CSV table of C-alpha atoms in Angstrom, one decimal:
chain,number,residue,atom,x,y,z
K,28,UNK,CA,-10.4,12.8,4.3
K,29,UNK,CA,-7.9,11.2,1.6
K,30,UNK,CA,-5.7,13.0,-0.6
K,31,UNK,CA,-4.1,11.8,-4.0
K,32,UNK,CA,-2.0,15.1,-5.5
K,33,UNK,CA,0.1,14.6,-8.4
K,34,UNK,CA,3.3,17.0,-7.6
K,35,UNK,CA,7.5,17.8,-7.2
K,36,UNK,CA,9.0,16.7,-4.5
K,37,UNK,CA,12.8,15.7,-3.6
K,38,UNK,CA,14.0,12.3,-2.9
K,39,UNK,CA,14.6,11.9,0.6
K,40,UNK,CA,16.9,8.6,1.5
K,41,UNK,CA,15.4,6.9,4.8
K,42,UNK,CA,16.8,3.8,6.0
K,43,UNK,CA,14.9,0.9,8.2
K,44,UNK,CA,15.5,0.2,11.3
K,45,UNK,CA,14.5,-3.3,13.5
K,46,UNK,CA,11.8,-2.1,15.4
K,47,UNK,CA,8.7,-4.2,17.4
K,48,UNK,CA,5.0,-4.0,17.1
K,49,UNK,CA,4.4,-1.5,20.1
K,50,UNK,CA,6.8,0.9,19.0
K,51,UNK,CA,5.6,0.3,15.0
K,52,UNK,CA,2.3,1.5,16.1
K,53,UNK,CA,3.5,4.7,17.1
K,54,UNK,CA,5.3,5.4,14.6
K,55,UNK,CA,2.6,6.3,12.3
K,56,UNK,CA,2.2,9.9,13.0
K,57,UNK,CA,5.1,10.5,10.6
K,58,UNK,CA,5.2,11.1,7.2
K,59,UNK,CA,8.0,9.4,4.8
K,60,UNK,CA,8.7,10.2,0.8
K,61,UNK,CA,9.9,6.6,-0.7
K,62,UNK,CA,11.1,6.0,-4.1
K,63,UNK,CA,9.2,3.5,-6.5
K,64,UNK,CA,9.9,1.5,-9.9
K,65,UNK,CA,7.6,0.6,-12.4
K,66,UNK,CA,8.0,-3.8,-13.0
K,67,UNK,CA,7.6,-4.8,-16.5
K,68,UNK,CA,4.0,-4.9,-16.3
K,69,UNK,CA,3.3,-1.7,-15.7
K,70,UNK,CA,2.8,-1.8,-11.9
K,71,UNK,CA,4.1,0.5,-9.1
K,72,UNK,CA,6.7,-1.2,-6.9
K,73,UNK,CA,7.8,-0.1,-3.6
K,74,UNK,CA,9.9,-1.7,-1.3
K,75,UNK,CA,7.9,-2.9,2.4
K,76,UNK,CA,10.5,-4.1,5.0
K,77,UNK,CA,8.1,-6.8,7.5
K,78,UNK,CA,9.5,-7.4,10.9
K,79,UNK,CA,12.7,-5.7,10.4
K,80,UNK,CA,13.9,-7.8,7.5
K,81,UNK,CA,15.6,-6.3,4.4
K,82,UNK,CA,12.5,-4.6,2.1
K,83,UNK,CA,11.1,-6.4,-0.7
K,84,UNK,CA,9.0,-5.2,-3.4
K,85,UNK,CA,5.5,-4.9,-2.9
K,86,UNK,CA,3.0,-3.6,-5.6
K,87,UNK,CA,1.0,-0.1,-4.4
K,88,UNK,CA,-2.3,-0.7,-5.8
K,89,UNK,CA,-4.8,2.1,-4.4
K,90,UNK,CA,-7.6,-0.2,-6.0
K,91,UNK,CA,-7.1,-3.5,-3.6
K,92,UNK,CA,-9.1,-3.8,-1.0
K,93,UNK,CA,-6.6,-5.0,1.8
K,94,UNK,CA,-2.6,-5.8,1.8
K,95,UNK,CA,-2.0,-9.5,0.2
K,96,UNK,CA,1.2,-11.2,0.6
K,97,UNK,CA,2.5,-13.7,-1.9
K,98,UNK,CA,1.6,-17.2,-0.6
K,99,UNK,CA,4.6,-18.6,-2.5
K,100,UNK,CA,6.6,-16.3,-0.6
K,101,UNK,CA,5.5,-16.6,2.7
K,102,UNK,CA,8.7,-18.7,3.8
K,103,UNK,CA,11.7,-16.5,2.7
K,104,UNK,CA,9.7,-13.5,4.8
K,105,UNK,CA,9.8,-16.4,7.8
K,106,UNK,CA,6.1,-15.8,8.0
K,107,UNK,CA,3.5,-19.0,8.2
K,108,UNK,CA,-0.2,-18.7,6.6
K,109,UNK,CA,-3.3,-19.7,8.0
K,110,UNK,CA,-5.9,-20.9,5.2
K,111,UNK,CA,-9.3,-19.8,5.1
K,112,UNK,CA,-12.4,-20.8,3.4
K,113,UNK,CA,-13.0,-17.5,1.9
K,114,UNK,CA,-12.4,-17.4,-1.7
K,115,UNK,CA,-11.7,-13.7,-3.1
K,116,UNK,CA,-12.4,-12.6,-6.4
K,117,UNK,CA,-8.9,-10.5,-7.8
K,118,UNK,CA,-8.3,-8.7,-11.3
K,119,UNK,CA,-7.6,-11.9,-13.3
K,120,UNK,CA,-8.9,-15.3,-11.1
K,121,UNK,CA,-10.5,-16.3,-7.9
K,122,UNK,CA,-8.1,-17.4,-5.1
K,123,UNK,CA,-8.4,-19.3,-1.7
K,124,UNK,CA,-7.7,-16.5,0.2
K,125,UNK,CA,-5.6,-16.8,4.0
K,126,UNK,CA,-4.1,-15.1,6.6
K,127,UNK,CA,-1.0,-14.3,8.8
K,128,UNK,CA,0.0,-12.5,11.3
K,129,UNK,CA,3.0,-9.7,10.9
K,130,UNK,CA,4.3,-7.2,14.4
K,131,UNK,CA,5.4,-4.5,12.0
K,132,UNK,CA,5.2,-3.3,7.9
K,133,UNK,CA,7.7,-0.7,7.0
K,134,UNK,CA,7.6,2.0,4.7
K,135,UNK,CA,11.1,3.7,4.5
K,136,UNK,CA,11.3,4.8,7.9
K,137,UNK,CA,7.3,4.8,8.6
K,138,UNK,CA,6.1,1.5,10.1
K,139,UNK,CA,2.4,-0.1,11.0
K,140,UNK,CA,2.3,-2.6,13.7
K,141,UNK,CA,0.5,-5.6,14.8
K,142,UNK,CA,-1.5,-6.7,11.7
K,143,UNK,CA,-3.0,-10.0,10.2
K,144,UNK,CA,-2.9,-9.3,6.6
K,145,UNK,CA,-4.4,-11.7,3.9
K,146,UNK,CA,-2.3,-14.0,1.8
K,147,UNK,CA,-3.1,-15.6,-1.6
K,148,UNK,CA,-1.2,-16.7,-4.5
K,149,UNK,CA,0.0,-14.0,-6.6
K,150,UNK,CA,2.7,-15.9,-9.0
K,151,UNK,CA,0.2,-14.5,-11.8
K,152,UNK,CA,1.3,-11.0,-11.4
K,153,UNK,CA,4.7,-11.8,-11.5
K,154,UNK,CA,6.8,-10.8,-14.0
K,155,UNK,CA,9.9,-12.7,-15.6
K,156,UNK,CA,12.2,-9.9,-14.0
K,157,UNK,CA,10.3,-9.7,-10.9
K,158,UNK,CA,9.7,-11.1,-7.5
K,159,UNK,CA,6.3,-10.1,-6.1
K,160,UNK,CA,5.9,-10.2,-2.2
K,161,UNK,CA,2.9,-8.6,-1.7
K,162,UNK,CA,0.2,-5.7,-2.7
K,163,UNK,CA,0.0,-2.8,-0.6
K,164,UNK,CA,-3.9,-1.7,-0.4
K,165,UNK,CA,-6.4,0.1,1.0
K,166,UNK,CA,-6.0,-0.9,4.6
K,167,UNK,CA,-2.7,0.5,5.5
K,168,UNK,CA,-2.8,3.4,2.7
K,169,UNK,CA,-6.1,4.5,3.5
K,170,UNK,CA,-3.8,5.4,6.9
K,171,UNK,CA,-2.0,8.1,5.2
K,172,UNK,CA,-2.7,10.8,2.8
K,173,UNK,CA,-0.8,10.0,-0.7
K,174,UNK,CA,1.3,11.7,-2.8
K,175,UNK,CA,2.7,10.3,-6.1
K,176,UNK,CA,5.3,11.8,-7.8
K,177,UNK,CA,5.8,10.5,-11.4
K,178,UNK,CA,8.1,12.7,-12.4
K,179,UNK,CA,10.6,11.8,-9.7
K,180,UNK,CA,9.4,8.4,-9.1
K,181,UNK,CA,8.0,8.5,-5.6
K,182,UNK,CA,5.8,8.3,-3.5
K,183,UNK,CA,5.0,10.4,0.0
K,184,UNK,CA,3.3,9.1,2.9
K,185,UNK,CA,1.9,12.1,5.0
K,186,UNK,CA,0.4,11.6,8.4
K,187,UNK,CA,-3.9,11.4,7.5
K,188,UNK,CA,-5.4,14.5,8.0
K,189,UNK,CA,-8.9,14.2,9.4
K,190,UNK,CA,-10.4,17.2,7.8
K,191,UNK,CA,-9.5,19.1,4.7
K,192,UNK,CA,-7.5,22.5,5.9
K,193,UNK,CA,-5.1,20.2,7.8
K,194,UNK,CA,-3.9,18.3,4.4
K,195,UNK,CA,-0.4,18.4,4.0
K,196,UNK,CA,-0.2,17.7,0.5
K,197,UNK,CA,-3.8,19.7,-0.6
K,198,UNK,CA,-2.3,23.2,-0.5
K,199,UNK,CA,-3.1,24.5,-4.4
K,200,UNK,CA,-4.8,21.1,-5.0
K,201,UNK,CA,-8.4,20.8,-6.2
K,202,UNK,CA,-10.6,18.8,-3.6
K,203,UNK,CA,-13.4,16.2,-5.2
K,204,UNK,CA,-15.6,15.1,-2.6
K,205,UNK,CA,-16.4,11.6,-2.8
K,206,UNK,CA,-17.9,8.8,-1.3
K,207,UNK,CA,-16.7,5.2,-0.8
K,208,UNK,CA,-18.9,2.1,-1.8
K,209,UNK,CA,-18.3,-1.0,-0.7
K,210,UNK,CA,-15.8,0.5,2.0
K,211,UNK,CA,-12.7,0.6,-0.8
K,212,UNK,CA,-14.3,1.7,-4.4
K,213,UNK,CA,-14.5,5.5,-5.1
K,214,UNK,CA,-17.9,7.4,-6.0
K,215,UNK,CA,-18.0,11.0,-7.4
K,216,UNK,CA,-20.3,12.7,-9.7
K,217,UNK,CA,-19.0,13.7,-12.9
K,218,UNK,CA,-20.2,16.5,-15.7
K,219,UNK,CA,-18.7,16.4,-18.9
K,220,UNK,CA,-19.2,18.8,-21.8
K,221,UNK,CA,-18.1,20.5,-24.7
């Protein structure tokens, strides 16, 4: 069960500790509220701390399929990328698509552990103002259920909540069952009228 809820809530300040895969792992049972910007080209930016570094902004983009870094930034997060022969097809361009291997992602004080995310080249989404290290997707926020608060510019990460009465951020919200096609694109049936 995912839930997306459009509400108030208070900016909490969480800091980031160093922390290693095993204990990353088990720290996803928590939930975290992190603040977010919007880059000059419209997209969500949060910050993602990987292996205990400082954070650097990340794009939250509920539509990707699976977390991309930046190939041309692969060297100032000390990470190395292993190329593929996969070629992926993004918003704007195909792009060789690789992969590297990363003991902990870090959401404010919420972190993942031991994962082999994909890299590509993502200078195109870029902005003059703005370094891109990544795109948070579906494979780590499917993990949680969301909570995006545009009036205060954040974003909450509750633990998931396998079935619907145990939602954290649902109380008062409307549920729309759905189905997912393709394991990462949303189906629903809609009626419109008059």
């Amino acid at each position: 069960f995912a839930c997306a809820v459009a509400s108030l809530m208070a900016v909490a300040g969480v800091g980031v500790a160093t922390i290693d895969a095993q204990e990353a792992t088990a720290m996803v049972d928590r939930g975290v509220e992190i603040p977010f910007v919007f880059g000059s080209r419209g997209h969500i930016l949060v910050d993602v701390a990987l292996n205990g570094q400082s954070p650097v902004q990340f794009a939250l983009d509920t539509g990707a399929g699976r977390t991309v870094l930046n190939d041309a930034r692969l060297a100032e997060l000390g990470l190395e990328g292993r190329m593929s022969s996969e070629v992926v097809q993004g918003a704007h361009e195909q792009s060789a698509l690789g992969f590297t291997d990363v003991g902990a992602l870090s959401l404010g004080d919420v972190a993942l552990g031991g994962l082999e995310l994909a890299t590509m080249d993502l200078t195109h989404i870029e902005g003059d103002d703005m370094e891109l290290f990544g795109v948070l997707g579906f494979d780590v926020l499917s993990r949680f259920d969301l909570t995006l608060d545009f009036a205060n510019n954040t974003v909450a990460l509750h633990p998931r909540a396998e079935h619907p009465e145990e939602c954290a951020v649902c109380e008062g919200a409307i549920s729309v069952p759905f189905t997912l096609a393709g394991g990462t694109h949303i189906r629903t049936e809609v009626s419109i009228s008059n």
